Coordinates of C-alpha atoms in Angstrom, one line a residue:
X583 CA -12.8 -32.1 1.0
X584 CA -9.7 -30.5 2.3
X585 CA -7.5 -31.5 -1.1
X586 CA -10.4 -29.7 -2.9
X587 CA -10.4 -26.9 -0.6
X588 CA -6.9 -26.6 -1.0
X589 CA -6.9 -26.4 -4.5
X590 CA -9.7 -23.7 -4.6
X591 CA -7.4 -21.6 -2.0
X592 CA -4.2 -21.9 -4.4
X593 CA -7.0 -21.4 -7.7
X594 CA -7.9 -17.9 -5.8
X595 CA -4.3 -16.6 -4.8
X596 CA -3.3 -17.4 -8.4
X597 CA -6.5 -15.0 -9.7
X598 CA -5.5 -12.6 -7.4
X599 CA -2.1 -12.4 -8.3
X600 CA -2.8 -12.1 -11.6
X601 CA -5.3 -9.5 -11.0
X602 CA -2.3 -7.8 -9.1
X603 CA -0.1 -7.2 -11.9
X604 CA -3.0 -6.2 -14.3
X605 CA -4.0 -3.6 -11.3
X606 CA -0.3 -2.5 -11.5
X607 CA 0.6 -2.5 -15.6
X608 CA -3.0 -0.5 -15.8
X609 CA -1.4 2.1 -13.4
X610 CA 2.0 2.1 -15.3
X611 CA -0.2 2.6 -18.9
X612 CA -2.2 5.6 -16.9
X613 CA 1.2 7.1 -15.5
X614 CA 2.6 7.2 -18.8
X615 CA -0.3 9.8 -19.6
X616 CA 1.8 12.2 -17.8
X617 CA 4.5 14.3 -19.9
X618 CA 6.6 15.3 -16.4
X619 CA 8.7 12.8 -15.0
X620 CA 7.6 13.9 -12.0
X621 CA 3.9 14.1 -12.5
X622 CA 3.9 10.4 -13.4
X623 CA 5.6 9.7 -10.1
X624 CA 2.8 11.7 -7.8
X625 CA 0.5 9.8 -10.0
X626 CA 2.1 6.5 -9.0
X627 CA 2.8 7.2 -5.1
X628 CA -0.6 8.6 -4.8
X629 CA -2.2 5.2 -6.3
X630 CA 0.1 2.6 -4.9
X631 CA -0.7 4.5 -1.3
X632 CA -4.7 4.7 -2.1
X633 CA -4.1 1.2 -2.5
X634 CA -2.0 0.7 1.1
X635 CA -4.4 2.2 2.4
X636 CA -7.4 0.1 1.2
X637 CA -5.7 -3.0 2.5
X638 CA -5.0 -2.1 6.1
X639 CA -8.7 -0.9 6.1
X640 CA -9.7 -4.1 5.5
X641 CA -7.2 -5.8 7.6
X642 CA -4.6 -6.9 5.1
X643 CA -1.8 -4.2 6.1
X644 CA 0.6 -7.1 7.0
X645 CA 0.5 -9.1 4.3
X646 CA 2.0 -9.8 1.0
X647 CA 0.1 -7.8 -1.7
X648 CA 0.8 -4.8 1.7
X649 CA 4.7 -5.8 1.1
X650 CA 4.7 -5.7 -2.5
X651 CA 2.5 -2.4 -3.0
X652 CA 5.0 -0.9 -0.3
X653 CA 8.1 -2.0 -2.1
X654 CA 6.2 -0.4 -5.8
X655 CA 5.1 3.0 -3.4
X656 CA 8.5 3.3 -2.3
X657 CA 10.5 3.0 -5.9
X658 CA 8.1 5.3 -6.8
X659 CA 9.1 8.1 -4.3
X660 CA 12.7 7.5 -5.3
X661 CA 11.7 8.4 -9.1
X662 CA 9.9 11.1 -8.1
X663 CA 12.9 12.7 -5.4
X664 CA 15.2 13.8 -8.0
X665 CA 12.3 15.8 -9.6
X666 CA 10.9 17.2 -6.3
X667 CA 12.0 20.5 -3.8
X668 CA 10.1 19.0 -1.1
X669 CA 10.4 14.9 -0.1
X670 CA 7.4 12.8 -1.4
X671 CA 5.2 10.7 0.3
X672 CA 2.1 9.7 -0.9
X673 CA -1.4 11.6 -0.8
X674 CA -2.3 10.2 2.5
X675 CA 0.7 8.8 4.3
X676 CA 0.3 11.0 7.3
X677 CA -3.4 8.9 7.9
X678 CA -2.0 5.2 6.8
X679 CA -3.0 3.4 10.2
X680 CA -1.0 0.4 10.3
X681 CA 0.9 0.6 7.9
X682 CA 4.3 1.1 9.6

């Protein structure tokens, strides 16, 4: 039982990894909507924070999809800084309980 259970576990992390990078390469097509170099960043620090958020709602804020979306939120603000008068964070990063 606990080989099969195993193997269900490592089944489901490999789903949701892949559903992951489909979440993310959707969000890269949708940016790319945006003309302004800067208007596809917001796009992107506004999602990939959305997304920060969702997790530590539901209790994931430590883990490694909360490390990943992080690292993607954060290259995100550097694309967007060169373009921007005022310093970029995402929509809600003021209320991101958790996420420190």
């Amino acid at each position: 039982a606990d080989a099969a259970d195993a193997a269900r576990v490592g089944n489901l992390l490999a789903h949701a990894a892949m559903l992951r990078a489909e979440m993310v390469e959707l969000l890269l097509r949708c940016a790319d909507a945006f003309a302004a170099p800067l208007d596809r960043a917001f796009f992107l620090c506004n999602n990939y924070d959305q997304i920060l958020t969702i997790l530590a709602e539901r209790g994931l804020g430590g883990g490694e999809a909360h490390a990943r979306f992080g690292r993607y939120l954060d290259s995100a603000r550097g694309d967007a800084a060169p373009h921007s008068k005022k310093p970029v964070r995402g929509v809600s990063s003021g209320n991101r309980r958790g996420l420190g």
